[in-house]
Coordinates of C-alpha atoms and ligand atoms in Angstrom, one line a residue:
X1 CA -21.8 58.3 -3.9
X2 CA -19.0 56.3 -6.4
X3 CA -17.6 58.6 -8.8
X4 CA -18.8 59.1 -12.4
X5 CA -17.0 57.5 -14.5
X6 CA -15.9 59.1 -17.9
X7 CA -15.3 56.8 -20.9
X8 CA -12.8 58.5 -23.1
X9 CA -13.2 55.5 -25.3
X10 CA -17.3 56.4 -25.5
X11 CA -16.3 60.4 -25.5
X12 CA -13.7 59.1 -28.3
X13 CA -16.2 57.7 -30.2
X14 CA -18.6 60.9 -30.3
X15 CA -16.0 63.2 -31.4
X16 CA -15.1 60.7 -34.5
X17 CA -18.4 61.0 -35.5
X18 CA -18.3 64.1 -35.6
X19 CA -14.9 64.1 -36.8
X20 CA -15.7 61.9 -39.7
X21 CA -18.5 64.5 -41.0
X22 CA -15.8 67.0 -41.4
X23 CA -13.4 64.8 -43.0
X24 CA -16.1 64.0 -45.7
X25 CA -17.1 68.0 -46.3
X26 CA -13.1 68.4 -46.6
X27 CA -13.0 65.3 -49.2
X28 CA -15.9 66.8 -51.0
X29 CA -13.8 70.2 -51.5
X30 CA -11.0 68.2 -52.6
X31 CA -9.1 67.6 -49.4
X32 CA -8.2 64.6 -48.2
X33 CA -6.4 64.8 -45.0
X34 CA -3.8 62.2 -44.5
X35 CA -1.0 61.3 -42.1
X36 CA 2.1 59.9 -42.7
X37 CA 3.2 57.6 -39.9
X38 CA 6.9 56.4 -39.4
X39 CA 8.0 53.7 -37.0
X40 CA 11.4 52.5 -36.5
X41 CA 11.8 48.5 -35.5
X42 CA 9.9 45.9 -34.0
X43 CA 9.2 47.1 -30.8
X44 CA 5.4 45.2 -30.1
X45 CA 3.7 47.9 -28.2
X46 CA 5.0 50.4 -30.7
X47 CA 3.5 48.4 -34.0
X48 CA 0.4 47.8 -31.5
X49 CA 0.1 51.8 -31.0
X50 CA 0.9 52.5 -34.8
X51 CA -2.0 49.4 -35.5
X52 CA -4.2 51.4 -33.6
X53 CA -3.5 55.0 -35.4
X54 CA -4.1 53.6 -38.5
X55 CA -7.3 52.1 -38.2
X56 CA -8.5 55.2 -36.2
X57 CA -8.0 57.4 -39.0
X58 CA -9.9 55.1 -40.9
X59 CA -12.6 55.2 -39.0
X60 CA -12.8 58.5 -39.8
X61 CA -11.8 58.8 -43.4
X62 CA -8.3 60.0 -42.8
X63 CA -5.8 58.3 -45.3
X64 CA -3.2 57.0 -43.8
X65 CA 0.3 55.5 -45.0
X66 CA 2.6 53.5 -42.1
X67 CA 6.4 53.9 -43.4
X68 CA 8.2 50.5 -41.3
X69 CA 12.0 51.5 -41.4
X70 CA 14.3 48.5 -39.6
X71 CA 15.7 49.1 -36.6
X72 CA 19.2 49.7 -37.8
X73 CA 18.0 52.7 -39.6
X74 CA 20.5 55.6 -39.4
X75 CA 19.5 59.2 -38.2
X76 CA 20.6 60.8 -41.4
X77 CA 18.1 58.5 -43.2
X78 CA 15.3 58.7 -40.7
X79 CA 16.0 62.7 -41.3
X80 CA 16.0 62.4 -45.4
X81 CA 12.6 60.5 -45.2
X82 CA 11.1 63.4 -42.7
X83 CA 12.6 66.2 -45.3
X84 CA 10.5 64.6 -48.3
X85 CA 7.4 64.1 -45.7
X86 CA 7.9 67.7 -45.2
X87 CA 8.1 68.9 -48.6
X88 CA 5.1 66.8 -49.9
X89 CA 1.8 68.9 -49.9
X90 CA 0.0 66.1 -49.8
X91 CA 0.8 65.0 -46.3
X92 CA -0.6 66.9 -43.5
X93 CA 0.4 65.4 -40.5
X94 CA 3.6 63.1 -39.9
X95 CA 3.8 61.2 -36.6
X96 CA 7.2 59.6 -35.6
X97 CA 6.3 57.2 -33.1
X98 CA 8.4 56.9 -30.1
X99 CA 10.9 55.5 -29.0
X100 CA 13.9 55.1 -31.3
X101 CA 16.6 52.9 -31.5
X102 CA 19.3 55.0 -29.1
X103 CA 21.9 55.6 -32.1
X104 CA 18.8 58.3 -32.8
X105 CA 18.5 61.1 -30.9
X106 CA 14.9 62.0 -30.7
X107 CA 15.0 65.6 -30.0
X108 CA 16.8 65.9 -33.6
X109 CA 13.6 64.3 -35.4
X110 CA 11.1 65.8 -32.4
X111 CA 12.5 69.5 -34.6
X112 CA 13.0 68.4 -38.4
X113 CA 9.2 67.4 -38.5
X114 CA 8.0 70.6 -39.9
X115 CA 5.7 72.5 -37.1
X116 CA 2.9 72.7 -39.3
X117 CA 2.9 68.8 -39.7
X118 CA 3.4 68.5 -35.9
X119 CA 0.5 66.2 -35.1
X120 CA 1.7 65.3 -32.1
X121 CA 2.2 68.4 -30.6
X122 CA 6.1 67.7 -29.7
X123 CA 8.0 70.2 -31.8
X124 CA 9.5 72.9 -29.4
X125 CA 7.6 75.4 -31.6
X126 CA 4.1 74.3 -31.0
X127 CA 5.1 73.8 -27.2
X128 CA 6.2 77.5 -27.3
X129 CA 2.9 78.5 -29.2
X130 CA 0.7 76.5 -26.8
X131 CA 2.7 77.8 -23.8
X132 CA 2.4 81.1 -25.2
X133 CA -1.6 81.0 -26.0
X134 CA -1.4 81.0 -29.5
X135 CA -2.5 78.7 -32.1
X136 CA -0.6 75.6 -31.5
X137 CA -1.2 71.7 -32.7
X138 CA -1.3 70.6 -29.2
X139 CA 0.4 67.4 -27.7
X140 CA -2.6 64.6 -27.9
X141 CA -2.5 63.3 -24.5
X142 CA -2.9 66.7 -22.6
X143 CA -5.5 67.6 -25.6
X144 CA -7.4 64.4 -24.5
X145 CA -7.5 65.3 -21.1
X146 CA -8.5 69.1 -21.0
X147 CA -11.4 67.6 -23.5
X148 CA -12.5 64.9 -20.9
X149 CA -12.5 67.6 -18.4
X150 CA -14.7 70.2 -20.6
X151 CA -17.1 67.3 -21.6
X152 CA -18.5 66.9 -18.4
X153 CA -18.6 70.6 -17.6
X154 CA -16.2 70.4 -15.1
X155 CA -14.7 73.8 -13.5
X156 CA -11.3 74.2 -13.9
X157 CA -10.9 77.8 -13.5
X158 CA -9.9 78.3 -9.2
X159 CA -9.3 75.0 -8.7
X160 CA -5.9 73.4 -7.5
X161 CA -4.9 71.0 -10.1
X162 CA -1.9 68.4 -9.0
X163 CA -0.1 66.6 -12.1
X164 CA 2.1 63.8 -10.8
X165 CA 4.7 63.8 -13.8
X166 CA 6.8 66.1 -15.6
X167 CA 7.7 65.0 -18.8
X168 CA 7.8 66.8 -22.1
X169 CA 4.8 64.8 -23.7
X170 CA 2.1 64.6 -21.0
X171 CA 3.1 66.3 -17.1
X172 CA 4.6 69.6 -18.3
X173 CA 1.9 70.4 -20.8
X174 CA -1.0 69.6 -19.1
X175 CA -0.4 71.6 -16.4
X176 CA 0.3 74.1 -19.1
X177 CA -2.9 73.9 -20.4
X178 CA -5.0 73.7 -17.0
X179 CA -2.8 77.0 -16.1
X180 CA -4.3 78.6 -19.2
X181 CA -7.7 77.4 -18.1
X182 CA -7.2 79.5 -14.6
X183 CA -6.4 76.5 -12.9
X184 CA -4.0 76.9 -10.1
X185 CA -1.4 74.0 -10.8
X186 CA 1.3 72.2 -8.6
X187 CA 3.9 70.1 -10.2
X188 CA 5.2 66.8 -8.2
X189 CA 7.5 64.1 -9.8
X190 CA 9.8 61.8 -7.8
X191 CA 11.8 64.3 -5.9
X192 CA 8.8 65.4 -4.5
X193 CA 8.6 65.3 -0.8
X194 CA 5.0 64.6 1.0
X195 CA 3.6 64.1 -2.3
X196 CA 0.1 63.0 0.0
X197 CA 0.6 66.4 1.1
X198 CA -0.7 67.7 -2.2
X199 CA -2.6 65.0 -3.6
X200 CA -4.7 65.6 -0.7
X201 CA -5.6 69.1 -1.6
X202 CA -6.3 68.1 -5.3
X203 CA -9.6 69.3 -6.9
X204 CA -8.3 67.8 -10.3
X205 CA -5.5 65.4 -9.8
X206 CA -3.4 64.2 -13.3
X207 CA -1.7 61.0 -12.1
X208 CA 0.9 60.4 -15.3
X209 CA 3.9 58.6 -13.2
X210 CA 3.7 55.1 -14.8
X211 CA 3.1 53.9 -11.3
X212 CA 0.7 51.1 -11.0
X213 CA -1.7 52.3 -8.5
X214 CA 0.0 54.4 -6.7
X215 CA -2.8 56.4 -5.7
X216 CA -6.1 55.6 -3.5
X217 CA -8.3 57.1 -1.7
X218 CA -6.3 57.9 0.9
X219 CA -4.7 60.0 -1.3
X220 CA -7.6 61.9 -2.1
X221 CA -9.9 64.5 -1.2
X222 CA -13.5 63.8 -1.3
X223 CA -15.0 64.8 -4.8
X224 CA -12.0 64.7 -6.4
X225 CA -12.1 65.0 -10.2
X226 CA -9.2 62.2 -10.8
X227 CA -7.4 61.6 -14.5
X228 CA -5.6 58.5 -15.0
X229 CA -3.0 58.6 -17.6
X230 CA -0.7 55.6 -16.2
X231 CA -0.8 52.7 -18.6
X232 CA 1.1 49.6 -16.7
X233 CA 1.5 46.1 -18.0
X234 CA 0.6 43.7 -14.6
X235 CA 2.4 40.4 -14.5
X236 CA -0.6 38.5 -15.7
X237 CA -0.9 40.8 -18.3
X238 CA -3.4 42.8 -17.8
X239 CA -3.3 47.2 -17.9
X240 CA -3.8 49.0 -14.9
X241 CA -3.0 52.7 -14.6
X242 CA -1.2 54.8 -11.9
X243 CA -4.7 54.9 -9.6
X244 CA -6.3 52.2 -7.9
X245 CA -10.0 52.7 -9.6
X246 CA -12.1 50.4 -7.5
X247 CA -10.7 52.4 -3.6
X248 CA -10.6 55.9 -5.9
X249 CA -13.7 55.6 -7.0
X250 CA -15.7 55.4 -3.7
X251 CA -14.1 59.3 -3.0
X252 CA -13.9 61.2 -6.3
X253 CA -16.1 63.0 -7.7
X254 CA -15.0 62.1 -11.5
X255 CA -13.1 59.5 -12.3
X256 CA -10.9 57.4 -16.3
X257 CA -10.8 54.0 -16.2
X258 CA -8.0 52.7 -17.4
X259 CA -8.5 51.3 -20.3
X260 CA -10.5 53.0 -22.4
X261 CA -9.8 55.7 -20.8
X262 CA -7.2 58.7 -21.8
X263 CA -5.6 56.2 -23.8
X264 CA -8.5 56.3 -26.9
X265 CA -8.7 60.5 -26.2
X266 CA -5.3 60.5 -26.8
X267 CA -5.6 59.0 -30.3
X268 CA -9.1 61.0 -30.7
X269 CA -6.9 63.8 -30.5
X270 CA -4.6 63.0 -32.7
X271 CA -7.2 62.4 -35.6
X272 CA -8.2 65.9 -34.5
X273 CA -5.0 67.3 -34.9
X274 CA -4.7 65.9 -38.3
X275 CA -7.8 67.4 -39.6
X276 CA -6.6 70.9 -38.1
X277 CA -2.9 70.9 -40.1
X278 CA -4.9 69.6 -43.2
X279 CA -6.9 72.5 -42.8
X280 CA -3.7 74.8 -42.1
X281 CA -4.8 76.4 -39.0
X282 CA -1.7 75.9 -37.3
X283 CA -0.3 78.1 -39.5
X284 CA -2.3 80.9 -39.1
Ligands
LIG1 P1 7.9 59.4 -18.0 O1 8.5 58.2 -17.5 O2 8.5 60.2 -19.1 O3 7.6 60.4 -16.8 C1 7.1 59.9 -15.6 C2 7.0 61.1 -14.6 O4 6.5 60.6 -13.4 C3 8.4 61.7 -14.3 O5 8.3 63.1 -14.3 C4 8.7 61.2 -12.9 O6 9.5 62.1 -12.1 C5 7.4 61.0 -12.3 N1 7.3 59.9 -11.3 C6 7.8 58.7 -11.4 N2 7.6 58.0 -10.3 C7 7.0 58.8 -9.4 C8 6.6 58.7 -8.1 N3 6.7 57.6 -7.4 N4 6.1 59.8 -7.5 C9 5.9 61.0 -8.2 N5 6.3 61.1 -9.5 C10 6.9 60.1 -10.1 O7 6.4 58.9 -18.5 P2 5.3 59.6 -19.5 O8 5.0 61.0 -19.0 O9 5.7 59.4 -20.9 O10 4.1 58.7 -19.2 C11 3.5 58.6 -17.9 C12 2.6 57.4 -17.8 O11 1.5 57.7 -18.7 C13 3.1 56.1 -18.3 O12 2.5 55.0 -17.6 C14 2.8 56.0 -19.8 O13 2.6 54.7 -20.3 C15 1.4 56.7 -19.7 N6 1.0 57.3 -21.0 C16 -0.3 57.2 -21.3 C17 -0.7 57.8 -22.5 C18 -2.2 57.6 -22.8 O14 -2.6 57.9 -23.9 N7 -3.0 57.2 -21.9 C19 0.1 58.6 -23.3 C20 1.5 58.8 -22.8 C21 1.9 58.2 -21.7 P3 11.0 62.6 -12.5 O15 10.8 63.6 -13.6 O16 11.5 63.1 -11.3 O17 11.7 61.3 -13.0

């Protein structure tokens, strides 16, 4: 039987519904949640991510404000205008979007954003809370993800999760969070040796390598629950994540398209995420 198929941008969809009731009981208390985005240069899949923030927050009666600094910007600058975003009580989430010009080093802004403002989950503090299983604004893609999984009722707990990836934003942190859901998690990332080896025994298997379709179903074990995070530009254009859909599909159990699949979760979250700092729970 082909896999079911779960639409984060339909999933999406639903929880900004919901989403946007909350915002307007927040508005009608006299808070207006609203997020302060920066970008830095021209870079055209950065303005198209920032585009698509914007009019998601919209959607849901967020205000937003998109701050466009030029690409020659200077640190110091970039780290005055993240003070003042700080200090401003009327800005509950501030999103630096990523990357920056190299004469930036982003693990210097990644810490001035203030941790209650965190909306994307990067600040070493909310990473230590999350890790830690306290309150935590959590990183957005990983967020996404564990809600896809929880939508469909799908067990976690037991169940041998493989991410393919390690990085800060998505890898590490997901496997963080599918630990905390009693999920017993194996890490692979280029060094890995045999990586069909564990794909293989996958119940849940995270593919964030930014490898256009580096997995099928011969990497896979029947019923599979698979989670595509790859987003890769073909040649002719098109997106196509790290899993071929149409072979992985015939095995797994669950599968995300790609689009319209963790990429609108991903933003869902971060709406979410906003809506949680306006409310000051991370502080708590
Ligand atoms: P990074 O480039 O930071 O990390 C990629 C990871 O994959 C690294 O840990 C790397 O290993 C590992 N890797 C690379 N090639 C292989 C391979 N052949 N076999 C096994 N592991 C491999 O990427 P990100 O984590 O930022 O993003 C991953 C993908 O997800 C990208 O396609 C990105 O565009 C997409 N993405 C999608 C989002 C969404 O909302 N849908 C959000 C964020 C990212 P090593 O550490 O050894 O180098």
């Amino acid at each position: 039987m082909p896999a079911e198929i779960i639409s984060g941008k339909e999933l999406g969809n639903e929880l900004r519904q919901e989403m946007k009731k909350e915002v307007d009981q927040l508005k009608n208390s006299g808070l207006t949640p609203h997020l302060t985005v920066i970008i830095v240069g021209d870079n055209p899949a950065s303005r198209s991510y920032v585009r698509g923030k914007e009019k998601a927050s919209d959607t849901v009666g967020i205000s937003s404000e998109v701050i466009e600094l030029p690409s020659s910007v200077t640190e110091e600058e970039l780290l005055g205008l993240i003070d003042q975003k700080n200090r401003d009580a009327s800005v509950h989430g501030i999103l630096v979007q990523l990357p920056l010009p190299e004469q930036i080093r982003e693990e210097n802004i990644i810490v001035a954003i203030d941790p209650a403002k965190d909306v994307d989950g990067f600040h070493p503090i909310n990473i230590g809370r999350m890790m830690t299983g306290q309150d935590a604004l959590l990183p957005c893609t990983p967020y996404g993800i564990i809600t896809m999984l929880k939508s469909r009722n799908i067990p976690i707990e037991g169940k041998h999760a493989v991410v393919i990836g390690r990085s800060n934003i998505v890898g590490k942190p997901v496997g963080q969070l599918l630990l905390a859901e009693n999920a017993t998690v194996t890490y692979c990332h280029s060094k890995t040796d045999k990586l069909t080896d564990y794909t293989k025994s996958a119940d849940i298997l995270i593919a964030a390598a930014g490898r256009a379709n580096m997995i099928n179903k011969e990497h896979l074990k029947e019923g599979a629950v698979v989670i595509d995070v790859g987003i890769n530009r073909m040649e002719d254009g098109s997106l196509t994540g790290d899993v071929d859909f149409e072979s992985a599909k015939e095995i797994a159990s669950y599968i995300t398209p790609v689009p319209r699949g963790v990429g609108p979760m991903t933003i869902t979250m971060l709406l979410k995420n906003t809506i949680q700092a306006a409310k000051g729970l991370a502080n708590s």
